[in-house]
mmCIF file of C-alpha atoms and ligand atoms in Angstrom:
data_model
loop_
_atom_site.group_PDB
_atom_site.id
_atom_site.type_symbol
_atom_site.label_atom_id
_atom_site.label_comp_id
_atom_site.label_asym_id
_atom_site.label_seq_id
_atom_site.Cartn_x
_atom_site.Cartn_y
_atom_site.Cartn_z
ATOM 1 C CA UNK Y 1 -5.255 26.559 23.149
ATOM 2 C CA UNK Y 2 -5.446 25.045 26.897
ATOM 3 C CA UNK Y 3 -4.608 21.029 27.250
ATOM 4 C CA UNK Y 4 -8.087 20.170 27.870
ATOM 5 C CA UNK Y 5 -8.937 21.357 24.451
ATOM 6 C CA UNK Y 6 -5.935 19.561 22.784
ATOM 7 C CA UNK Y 7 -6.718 16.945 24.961
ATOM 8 C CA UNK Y 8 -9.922 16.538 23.049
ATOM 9 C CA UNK Y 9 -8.468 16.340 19.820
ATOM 10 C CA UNK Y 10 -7.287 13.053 20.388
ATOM 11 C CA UNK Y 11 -8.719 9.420 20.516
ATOM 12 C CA UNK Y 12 -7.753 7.030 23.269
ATOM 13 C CA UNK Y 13 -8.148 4.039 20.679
ATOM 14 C CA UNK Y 14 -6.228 5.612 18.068
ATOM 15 C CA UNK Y 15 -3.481 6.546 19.597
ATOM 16 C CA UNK Y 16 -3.352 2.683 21.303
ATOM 17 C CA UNK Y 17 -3.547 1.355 17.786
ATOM 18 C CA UNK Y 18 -1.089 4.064 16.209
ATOM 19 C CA UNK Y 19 1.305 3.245 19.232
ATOM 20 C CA UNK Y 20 0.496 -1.051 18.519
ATOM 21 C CA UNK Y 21 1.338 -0.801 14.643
ATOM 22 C CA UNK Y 22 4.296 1.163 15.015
ATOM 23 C CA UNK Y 23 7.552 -0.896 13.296
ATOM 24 C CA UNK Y 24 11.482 -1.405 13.793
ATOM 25 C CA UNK Y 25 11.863 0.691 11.626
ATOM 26 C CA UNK Y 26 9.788 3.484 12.834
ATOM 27 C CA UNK Y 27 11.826 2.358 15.975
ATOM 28 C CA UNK Y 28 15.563 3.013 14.339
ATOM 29 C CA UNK Y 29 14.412 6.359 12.730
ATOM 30 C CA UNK Y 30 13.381 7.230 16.635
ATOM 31 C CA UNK Y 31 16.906 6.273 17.569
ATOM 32 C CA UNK Y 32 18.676 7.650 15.090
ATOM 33 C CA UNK Y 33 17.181 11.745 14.957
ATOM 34 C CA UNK Y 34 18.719 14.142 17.127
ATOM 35 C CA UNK Y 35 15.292 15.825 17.546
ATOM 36 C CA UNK Y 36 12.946 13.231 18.505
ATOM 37 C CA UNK Y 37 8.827 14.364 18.045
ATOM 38 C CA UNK Y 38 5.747 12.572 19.677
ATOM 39 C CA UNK Y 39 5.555 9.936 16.827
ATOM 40 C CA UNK Y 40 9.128 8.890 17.559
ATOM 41 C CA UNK Y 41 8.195 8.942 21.280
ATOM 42 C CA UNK Y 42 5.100 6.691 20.205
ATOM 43 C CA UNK Y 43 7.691 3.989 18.496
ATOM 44 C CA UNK Y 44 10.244 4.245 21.741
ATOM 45 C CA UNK Y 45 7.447 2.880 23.910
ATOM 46 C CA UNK Y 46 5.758 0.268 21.363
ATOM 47 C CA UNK Y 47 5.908 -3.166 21.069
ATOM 48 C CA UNK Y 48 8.330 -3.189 18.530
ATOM 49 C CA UNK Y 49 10.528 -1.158 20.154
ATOM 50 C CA UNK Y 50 11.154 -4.151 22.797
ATOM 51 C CA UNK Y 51 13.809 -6.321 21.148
ATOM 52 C CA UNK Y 52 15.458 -2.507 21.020
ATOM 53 C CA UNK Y 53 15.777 -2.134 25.147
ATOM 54 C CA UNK Y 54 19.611 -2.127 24.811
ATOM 55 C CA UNK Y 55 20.465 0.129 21.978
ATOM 56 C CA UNK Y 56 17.546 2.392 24.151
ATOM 57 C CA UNK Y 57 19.528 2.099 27.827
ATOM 58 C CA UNK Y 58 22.852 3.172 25.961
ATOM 59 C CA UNK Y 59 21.375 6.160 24.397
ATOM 60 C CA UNK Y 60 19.483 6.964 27.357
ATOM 61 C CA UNK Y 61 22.740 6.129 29.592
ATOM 62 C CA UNK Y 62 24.909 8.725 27.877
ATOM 63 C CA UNK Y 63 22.111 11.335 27.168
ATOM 64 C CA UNK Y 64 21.688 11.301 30.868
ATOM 65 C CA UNK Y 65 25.196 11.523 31.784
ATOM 66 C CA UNK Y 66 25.794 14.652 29.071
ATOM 67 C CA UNK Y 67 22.679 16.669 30.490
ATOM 68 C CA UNK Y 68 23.117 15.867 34.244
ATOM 69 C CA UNK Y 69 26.250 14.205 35.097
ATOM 70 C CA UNK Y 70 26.826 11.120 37.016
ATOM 71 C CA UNK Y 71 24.530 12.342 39.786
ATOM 72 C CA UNK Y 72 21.487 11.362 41.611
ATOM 73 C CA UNK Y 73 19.461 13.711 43.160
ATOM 74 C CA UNK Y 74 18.234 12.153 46.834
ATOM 75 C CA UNK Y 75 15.000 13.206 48.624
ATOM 76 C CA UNK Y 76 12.590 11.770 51.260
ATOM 77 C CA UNK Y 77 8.963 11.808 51.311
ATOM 78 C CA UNK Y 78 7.114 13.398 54.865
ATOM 79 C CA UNK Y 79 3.774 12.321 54.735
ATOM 80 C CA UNK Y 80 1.905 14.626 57.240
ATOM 81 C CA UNK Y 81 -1.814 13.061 56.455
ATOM 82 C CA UNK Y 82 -3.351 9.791 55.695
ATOM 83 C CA UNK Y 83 -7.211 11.555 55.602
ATOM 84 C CA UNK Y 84 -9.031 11.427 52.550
ATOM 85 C CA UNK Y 85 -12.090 13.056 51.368
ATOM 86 C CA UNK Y 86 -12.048 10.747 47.738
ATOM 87 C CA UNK Y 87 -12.554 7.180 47.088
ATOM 88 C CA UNK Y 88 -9.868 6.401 44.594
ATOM 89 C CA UNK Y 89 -10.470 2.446 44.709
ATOM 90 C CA UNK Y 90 -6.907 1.826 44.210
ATOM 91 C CA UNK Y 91 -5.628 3.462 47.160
ATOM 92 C CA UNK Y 92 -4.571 2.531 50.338
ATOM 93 C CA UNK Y 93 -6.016 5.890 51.965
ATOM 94 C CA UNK Y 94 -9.123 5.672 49.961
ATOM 95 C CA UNK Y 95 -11.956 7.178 52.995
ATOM 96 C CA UNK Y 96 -13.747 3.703 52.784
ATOM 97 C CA UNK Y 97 -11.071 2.257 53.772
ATOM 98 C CA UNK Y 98 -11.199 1.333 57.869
ATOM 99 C CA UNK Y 99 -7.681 2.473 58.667
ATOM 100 C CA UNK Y 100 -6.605 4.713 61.709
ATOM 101 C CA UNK Y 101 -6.261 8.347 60.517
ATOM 102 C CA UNK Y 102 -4.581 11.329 61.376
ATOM 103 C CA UNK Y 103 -3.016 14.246 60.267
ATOM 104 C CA UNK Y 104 0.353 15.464 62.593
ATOM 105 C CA UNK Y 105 0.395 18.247 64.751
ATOM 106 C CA UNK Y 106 3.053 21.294 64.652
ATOM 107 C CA UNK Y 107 5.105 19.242 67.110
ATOM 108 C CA UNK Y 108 4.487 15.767 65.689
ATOM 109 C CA UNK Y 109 5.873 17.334 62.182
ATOM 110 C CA UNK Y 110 9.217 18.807 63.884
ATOM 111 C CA UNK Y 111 9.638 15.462 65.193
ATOM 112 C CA UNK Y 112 9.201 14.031 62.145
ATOM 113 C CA UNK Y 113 12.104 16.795 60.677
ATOM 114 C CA UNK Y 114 14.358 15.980 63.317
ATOM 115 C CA UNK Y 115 14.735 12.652 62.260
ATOM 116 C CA UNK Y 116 15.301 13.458 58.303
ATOM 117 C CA UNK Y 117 17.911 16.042 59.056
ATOM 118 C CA UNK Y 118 19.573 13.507 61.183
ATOM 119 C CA UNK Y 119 19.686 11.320 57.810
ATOM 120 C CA UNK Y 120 21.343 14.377 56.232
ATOM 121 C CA UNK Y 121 18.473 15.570 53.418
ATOM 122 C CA UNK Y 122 17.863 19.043 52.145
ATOM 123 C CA UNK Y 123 15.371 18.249 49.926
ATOM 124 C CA UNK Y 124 11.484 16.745 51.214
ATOM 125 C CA UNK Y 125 8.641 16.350 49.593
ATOM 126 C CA UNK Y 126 5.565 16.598 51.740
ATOM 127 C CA UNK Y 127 2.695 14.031 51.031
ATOM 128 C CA UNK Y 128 -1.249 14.357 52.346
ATOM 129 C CA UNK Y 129 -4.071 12.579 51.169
ATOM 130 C CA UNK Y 130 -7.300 15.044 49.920
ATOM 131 C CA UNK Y 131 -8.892 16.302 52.600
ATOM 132 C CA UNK Y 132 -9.675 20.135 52.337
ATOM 133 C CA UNK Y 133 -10.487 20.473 55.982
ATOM 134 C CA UNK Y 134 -7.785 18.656 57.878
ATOM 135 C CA UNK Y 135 -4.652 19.037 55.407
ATOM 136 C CA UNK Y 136 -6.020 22.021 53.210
ATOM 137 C CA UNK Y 137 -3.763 24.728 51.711
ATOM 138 C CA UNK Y 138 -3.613 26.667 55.079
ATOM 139 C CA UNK Y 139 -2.476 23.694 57.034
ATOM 140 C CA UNK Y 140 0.209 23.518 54.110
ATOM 141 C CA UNK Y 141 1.383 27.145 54.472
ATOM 142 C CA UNK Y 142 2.053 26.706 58.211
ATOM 143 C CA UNK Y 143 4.061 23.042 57.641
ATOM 144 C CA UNK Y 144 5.932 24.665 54.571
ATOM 145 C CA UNK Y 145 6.596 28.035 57.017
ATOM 146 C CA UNK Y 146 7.857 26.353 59.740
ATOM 147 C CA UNK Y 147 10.384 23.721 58.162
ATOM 148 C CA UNK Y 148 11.526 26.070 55.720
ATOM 149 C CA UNK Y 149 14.422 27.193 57.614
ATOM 150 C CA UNK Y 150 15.668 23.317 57.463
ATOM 151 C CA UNK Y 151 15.421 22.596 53.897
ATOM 152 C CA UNK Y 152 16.783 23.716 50.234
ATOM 153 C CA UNK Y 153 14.290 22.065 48.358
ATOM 154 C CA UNK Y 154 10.341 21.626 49.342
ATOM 155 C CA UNK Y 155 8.166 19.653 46.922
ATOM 156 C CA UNK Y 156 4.582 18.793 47.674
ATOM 157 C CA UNK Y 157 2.529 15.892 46.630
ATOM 158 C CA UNK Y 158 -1.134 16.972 47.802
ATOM 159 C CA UNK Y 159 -4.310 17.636 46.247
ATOM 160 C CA UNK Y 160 -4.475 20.370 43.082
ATOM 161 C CA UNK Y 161 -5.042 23.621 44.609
ATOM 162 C CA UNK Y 162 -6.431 27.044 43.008
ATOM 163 C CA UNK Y 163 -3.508 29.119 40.959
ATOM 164 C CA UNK Y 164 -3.723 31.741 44.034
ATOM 165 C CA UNK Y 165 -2.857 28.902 46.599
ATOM 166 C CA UNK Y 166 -0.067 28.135 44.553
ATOM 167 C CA UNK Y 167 1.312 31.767 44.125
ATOM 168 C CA UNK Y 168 1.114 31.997 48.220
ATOM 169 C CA UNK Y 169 2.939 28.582 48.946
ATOM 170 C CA UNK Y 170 5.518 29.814 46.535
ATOM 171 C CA UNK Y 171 6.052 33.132 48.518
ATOM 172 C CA UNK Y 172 6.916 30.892 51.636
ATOM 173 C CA UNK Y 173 9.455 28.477 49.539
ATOM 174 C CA UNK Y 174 7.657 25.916 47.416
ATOM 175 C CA UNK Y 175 9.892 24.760 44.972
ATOM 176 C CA UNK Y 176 8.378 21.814 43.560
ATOM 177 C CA UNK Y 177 4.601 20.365 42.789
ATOM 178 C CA UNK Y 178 4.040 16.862 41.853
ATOM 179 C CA UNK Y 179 0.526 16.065 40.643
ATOM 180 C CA UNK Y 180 -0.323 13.149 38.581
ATOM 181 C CA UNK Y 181 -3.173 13.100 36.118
ATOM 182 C CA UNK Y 182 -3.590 8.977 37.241
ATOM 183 C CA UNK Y 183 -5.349 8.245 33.499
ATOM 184 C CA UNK Y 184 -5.857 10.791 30.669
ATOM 185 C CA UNK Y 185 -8.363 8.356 29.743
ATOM 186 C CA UNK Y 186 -10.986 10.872 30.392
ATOM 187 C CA UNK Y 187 -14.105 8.454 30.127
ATOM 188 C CA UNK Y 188 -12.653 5.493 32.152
ATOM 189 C CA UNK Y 189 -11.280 7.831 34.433
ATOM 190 C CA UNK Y 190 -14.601 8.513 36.444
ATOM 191 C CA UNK Y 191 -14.935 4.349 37.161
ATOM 192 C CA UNK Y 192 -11.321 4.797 39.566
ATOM 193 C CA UNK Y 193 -11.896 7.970 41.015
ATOM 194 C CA UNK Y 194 -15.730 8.121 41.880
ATOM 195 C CA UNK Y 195 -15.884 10.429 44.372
ATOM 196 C CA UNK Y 196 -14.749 13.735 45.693
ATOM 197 C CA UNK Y 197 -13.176 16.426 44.616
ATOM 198 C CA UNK Y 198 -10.359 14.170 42.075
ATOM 199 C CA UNK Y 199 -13.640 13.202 40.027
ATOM 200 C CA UNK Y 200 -13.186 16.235 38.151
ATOM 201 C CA UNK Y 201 -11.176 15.157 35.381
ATOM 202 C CA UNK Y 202 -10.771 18.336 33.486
ATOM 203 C CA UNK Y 203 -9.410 20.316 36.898
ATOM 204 C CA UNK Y 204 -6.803 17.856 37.605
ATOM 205 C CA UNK Y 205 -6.090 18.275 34.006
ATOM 206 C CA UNK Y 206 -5.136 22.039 34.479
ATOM 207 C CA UNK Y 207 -3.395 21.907 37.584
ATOM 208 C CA UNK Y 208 -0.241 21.638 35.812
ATOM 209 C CA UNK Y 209 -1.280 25.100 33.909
ATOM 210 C CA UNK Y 210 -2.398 26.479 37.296
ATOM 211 C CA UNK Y 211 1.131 25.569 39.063
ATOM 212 C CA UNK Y 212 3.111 27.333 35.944
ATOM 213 C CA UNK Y 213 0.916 30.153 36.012
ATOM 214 C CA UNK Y 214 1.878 30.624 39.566
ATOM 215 C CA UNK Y 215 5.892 30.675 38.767
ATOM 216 C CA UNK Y 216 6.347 27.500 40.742
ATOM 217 C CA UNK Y 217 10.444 26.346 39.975
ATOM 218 C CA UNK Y 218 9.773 22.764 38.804
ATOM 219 C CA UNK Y 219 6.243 20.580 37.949
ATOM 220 C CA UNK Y 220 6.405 16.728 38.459
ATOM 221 C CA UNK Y 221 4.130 14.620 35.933
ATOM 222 C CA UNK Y 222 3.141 11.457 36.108
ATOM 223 C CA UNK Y 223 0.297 8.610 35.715
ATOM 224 C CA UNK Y 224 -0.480 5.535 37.704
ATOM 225 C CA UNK Y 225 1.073 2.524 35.504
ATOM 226 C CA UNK Y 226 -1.300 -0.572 35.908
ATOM 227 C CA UNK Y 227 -4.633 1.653 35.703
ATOM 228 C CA UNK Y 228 -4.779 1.880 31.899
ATOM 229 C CA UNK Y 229 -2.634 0.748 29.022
ATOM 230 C CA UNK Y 230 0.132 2.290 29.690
ATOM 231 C CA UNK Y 231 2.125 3.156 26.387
ATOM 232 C CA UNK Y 232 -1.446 5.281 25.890
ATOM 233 C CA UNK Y 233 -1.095 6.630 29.074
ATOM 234 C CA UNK Y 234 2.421 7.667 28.380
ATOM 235 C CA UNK Y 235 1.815 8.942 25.207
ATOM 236 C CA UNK Y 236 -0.580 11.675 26.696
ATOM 237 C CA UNK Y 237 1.780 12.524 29.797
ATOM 238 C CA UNK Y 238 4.612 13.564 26.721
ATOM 239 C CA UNK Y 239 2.194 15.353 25.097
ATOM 240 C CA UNK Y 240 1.274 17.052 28.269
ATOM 241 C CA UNK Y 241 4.717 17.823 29.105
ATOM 242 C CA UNK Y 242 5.796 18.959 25.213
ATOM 243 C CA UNK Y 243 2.894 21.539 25.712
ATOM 244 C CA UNK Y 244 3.706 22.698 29.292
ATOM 245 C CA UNK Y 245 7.053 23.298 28.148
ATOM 246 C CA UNK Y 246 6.355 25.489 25.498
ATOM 247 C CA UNK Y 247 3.859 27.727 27.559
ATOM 248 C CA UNK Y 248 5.975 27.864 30.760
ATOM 249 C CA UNK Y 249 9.300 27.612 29.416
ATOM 250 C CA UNK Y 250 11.016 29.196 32.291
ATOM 251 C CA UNK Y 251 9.883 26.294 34.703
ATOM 252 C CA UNK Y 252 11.663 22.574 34.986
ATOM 253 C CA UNK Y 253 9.871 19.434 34.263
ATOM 254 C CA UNK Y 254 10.237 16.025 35.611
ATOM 255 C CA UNK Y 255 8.268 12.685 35.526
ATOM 256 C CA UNK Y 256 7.884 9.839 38.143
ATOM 257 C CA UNK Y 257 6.708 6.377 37.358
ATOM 258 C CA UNK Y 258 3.804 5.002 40.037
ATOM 259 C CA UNK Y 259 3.309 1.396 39.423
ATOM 260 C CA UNK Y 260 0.404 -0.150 41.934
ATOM 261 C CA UNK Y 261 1.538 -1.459 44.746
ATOM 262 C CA UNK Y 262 0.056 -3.675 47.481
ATOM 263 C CA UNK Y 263 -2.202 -2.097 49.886
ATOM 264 C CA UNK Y 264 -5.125 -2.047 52.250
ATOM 265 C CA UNK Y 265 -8.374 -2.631 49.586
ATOM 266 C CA UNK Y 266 -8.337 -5.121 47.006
ATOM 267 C CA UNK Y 267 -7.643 -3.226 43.622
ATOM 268 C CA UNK Y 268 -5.069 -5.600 41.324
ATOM 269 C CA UNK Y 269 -3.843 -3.660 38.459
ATOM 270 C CA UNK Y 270 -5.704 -4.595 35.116
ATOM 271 C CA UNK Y 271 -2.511 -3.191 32.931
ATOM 272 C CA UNK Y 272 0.411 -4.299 34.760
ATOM 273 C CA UNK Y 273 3.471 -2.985 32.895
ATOM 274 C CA UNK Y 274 7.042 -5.109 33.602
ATOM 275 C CA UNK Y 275 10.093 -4.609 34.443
ATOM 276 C CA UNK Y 276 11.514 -4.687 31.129
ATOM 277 C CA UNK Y 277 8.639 -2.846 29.980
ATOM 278 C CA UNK Y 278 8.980 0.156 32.592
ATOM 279 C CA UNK Y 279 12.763 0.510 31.392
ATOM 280 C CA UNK Y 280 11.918 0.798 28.107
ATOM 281 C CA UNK Y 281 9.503 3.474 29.104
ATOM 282 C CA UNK Y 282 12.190 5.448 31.185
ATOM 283 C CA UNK Y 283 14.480 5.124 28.398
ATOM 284 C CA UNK Y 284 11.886 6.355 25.527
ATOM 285 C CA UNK Y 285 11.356 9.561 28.120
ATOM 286 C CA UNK Y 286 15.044 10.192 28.230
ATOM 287 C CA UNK Y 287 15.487 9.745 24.202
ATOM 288 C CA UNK Y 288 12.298 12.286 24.098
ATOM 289 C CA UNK Y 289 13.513 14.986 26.040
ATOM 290 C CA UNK Y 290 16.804 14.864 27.047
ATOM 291 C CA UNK Y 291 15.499 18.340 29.602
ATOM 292 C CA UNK Y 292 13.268 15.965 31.586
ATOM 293 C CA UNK Y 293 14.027 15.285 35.379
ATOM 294 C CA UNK Y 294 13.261 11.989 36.026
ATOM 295 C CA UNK Y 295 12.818 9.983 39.408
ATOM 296 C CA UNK Y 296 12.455 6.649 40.945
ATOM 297 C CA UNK Y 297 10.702 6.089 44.423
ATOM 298 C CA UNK Y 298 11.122 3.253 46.596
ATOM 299 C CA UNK Y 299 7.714 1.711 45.195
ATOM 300 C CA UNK Y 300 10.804 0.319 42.893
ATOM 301 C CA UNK Y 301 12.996 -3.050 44.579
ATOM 302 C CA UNK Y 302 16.075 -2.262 45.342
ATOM 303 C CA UNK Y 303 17.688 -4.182 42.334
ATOM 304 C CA UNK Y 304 15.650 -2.359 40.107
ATOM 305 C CA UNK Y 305 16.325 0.675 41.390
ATOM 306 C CA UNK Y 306 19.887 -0.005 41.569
ATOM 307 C CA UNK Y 307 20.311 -1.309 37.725
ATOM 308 C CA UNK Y 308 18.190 2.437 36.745
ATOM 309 C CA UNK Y 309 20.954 4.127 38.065
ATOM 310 C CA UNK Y 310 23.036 6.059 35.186
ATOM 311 C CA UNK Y 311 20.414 4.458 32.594
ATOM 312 C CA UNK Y 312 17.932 7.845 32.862
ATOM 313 C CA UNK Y 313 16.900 8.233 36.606
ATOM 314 C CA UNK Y 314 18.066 12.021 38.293
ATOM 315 C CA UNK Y 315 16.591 11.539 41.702
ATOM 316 C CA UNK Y 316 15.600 8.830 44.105
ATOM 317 C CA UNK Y 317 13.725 8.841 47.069
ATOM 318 C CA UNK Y 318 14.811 6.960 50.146
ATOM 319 C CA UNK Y 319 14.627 5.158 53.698
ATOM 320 C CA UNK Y 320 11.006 6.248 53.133
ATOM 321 C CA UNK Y 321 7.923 5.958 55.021
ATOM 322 C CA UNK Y 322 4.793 6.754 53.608
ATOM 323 C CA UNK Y 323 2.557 6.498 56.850
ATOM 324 C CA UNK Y 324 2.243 9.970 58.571
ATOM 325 C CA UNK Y 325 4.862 9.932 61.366
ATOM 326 C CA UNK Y 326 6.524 6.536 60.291
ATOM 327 C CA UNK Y 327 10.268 8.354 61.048
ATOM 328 C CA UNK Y 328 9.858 9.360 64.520
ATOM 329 C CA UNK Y 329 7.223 6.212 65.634
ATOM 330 C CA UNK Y 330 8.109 3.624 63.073
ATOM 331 C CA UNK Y 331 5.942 1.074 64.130
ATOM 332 C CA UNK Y 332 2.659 2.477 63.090
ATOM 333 C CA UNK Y 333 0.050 0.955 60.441
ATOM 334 C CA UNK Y 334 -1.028 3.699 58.587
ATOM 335 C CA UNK Y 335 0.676 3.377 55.404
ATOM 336 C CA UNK Y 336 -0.407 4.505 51.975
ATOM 337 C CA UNK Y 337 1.419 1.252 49.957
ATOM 338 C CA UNK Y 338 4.483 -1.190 50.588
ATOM 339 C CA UNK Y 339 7.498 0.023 49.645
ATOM 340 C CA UNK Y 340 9.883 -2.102 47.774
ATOM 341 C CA UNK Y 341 13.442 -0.650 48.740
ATOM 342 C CA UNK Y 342 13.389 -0.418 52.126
ATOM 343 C CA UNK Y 343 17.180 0.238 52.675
ATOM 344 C CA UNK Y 344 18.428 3.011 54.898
ATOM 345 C CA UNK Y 345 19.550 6.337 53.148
ATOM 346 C CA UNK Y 346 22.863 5.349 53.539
ATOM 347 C CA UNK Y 347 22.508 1.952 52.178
ATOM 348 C CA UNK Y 348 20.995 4.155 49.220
ATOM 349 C CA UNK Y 349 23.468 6.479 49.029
ATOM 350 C CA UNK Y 350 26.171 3.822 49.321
ATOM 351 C CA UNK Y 351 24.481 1.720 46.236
ATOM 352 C CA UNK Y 352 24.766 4.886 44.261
ATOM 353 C CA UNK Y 353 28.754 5.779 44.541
ATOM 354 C CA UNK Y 354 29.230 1.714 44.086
ATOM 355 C CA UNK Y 355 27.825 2.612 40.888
ATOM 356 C CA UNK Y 356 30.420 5.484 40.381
ATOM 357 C CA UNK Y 357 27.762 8.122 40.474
ATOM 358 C CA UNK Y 358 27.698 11.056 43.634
ATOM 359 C CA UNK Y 359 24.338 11.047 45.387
ATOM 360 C CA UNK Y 360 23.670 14.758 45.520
ATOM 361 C CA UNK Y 361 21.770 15.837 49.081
ATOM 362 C CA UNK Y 362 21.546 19.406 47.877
ATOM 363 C CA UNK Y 363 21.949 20.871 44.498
ATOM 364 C CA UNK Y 364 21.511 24.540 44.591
ATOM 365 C CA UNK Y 365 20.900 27.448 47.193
ATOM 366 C CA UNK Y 366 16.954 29.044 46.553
ATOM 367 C CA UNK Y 367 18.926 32.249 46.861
ATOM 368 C CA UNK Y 368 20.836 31.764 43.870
ATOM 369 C CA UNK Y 369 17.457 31.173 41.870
ATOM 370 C CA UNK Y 370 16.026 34.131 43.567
ATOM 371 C CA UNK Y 371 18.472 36.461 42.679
HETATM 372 S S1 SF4 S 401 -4.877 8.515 45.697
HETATM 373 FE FE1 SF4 S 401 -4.792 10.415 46.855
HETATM 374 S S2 SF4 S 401 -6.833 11.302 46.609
HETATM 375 FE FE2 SF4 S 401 -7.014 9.141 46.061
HETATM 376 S S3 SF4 S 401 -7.687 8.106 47.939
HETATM 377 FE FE3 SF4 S 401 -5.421 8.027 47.822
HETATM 378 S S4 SF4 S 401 -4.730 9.775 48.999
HETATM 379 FE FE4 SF4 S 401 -6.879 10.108 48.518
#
């Protein structure tokens, strides 16, 4: 059975009023099994589970440490294009937006790489808006050709490509894909993205299927917290995950946590979820699936992002810049949102052995993998 058809089993309403009337009890049995299922993961991120955040952050705290260590993975986003074929009205790089645009050259992006490997990463993560023509899968290949010989670890956050575009970026070094289904509220989900290719609910929905089916290493999840309720939202972003897992059981999972941030249109979050409320969603993820890789970007402040440390989080981004060649000319306007922690990598790094954990700038040779 493919996700879009268990997708359709389920009701959006339900499942928010199933999640709302779960109890404290329902949230101690959750705490208690060593084998938590989708119903516990329901009562981890209800309202009752609230007055439970701390028992939550110690049993996320030392399932965390038991699975990965005390380690934090680092990374830094490259974000090669700001042009956009879609009108997502909550985005910064939305193509009705009047903001300048570009997309870098060979030699703007190996300026761009000569500053990050100055600030000692091995793993990037390439960002582009959706725009087939300017930052399409062959413009892709050539970028992910060309820095390969820099960098252990190359995610990309771009827009869902065909399972053959996949299998070809993977033959030049693609580790990682990121792609995040924004809602799984399938009939709202047309009134935030109303144009463009991303209007097609059901093939952003299989892109995750598509990446696995193309052997790609690791598949990042998420959904954009503030769109829709968000304990719904989170509920069908496990169930995705429990189902990918099964099906592609040789490739690694994790999950990132997009809350809206400010940017250039006017879109104000309808569903804003809280500080306290976001912890006790990381920690309901961690109790879920103790597997899951999970990561905090510097949409975060930096005393959030600080206090997450040990409590669930495996990697952090940082010193980013999410306008396209923000490292090497830092004074341009072209950014896609704000972002919150705007300490150097150091400063991140530092913040993370205060806190007795080892910031990890490369975890494993592709070699290794490979043979
Ligand atoms: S969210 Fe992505 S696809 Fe949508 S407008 Fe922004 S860059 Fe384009």
């Amino acid at each position: 059975m493919s996700f879009q058809q268990i997708h359709e089993k389920y009701n959006w309403d339900e499942i928010s009023e199933s999640i709302r009337l779960k109890t404290s009890h329902d949230v101690k049995r959750a705490l208690a099994t060593s084998n938590p299922d989708l119903e516990d993961f329901k009562a981890l991120v209800s309202p009752a589970a609230e007055p439970f955040l701390e028992q939550m952050a110690q049993k996320s705290l030392q399932l965390t440490q038991t699975r990965f260590g005390k380690t934090v993975q680092m990374y830094i986003p490259l974000y090669l294009s700001n042009e956009c074929a879609n009108g997502c009205i909550y985005c910064g790089f939305n193509c009705k937006n009047q903001i300048d645009r570009c997309t870098l050259s060979r030699e703007q992006v190996m300026e761009e790489v000569k500053v990050i490997k100055s600030l000692g990463f091995e793993h990037i993560l390439l960002v582009t808006g959706e725009h087939p023509k300017r930052c399409g899968v062959d413009y892709i290949e050539e970028v992910v050709k060309m820095i390969k010989p820099y960098f252990a670890n190359i995610s990309i956050e771009i827009a869902p490509l065909d399972r053959e575009d996949y299998t070809r970026l993977k033959q030049h070094g693609l580790n990682t894909v990121y792609v995040y289904q924004e809602t799984y509220h399938k009939e709202n989900y047309g009134n935030y993205h109303p144009r463009g290719r991303k209007a097609d609910f059901n093939y952003r929905l299989d892109t995750p299927d598509r990446i696995g089916l193309a052997g790609i290493h690791r598949i990042g999840l998420g959904c954009l917290l503030g769109l829709e309720d968000w304990r719904a939202d989170s509920f069908f972003t496990a169930l995705h995950i429990h189902y990918l897992e099964q099906k592609y059981w040789r490739t690694k999972f994790s999950i990132s946590f997009p809350r809206l941030r400010p940017h250039a249109g006017s879109f104000q979050p309808q569903y804003p979820i809280n500080d306290r409320q976001l912890v006790q969603l990381m920690c309901a993820y961690r109790i879920f699936n103790q597997e899951l890789e999970i990561s905090l970007s510097t949409r975060e402040n930096h005393i959030f992002r600080d206090n997450m440390i040990g409590i669930g989080v495996t990697s952090m981004s940082a010193g980013s810049k999410t306008e396209p060649g923000g490292y090497s000319n830092p004074d341009k306007e072209l950014k896609q949102f704000e972002v919150s922690d705007d300490r150097t990598a150091d400063e991140i790094s530092q913040a993370i052995q205060n806190k007795g954990y080892e910031p990890v700038w490369k975890d494993w040779d592709h070699c290794l993998v490979e043979c």
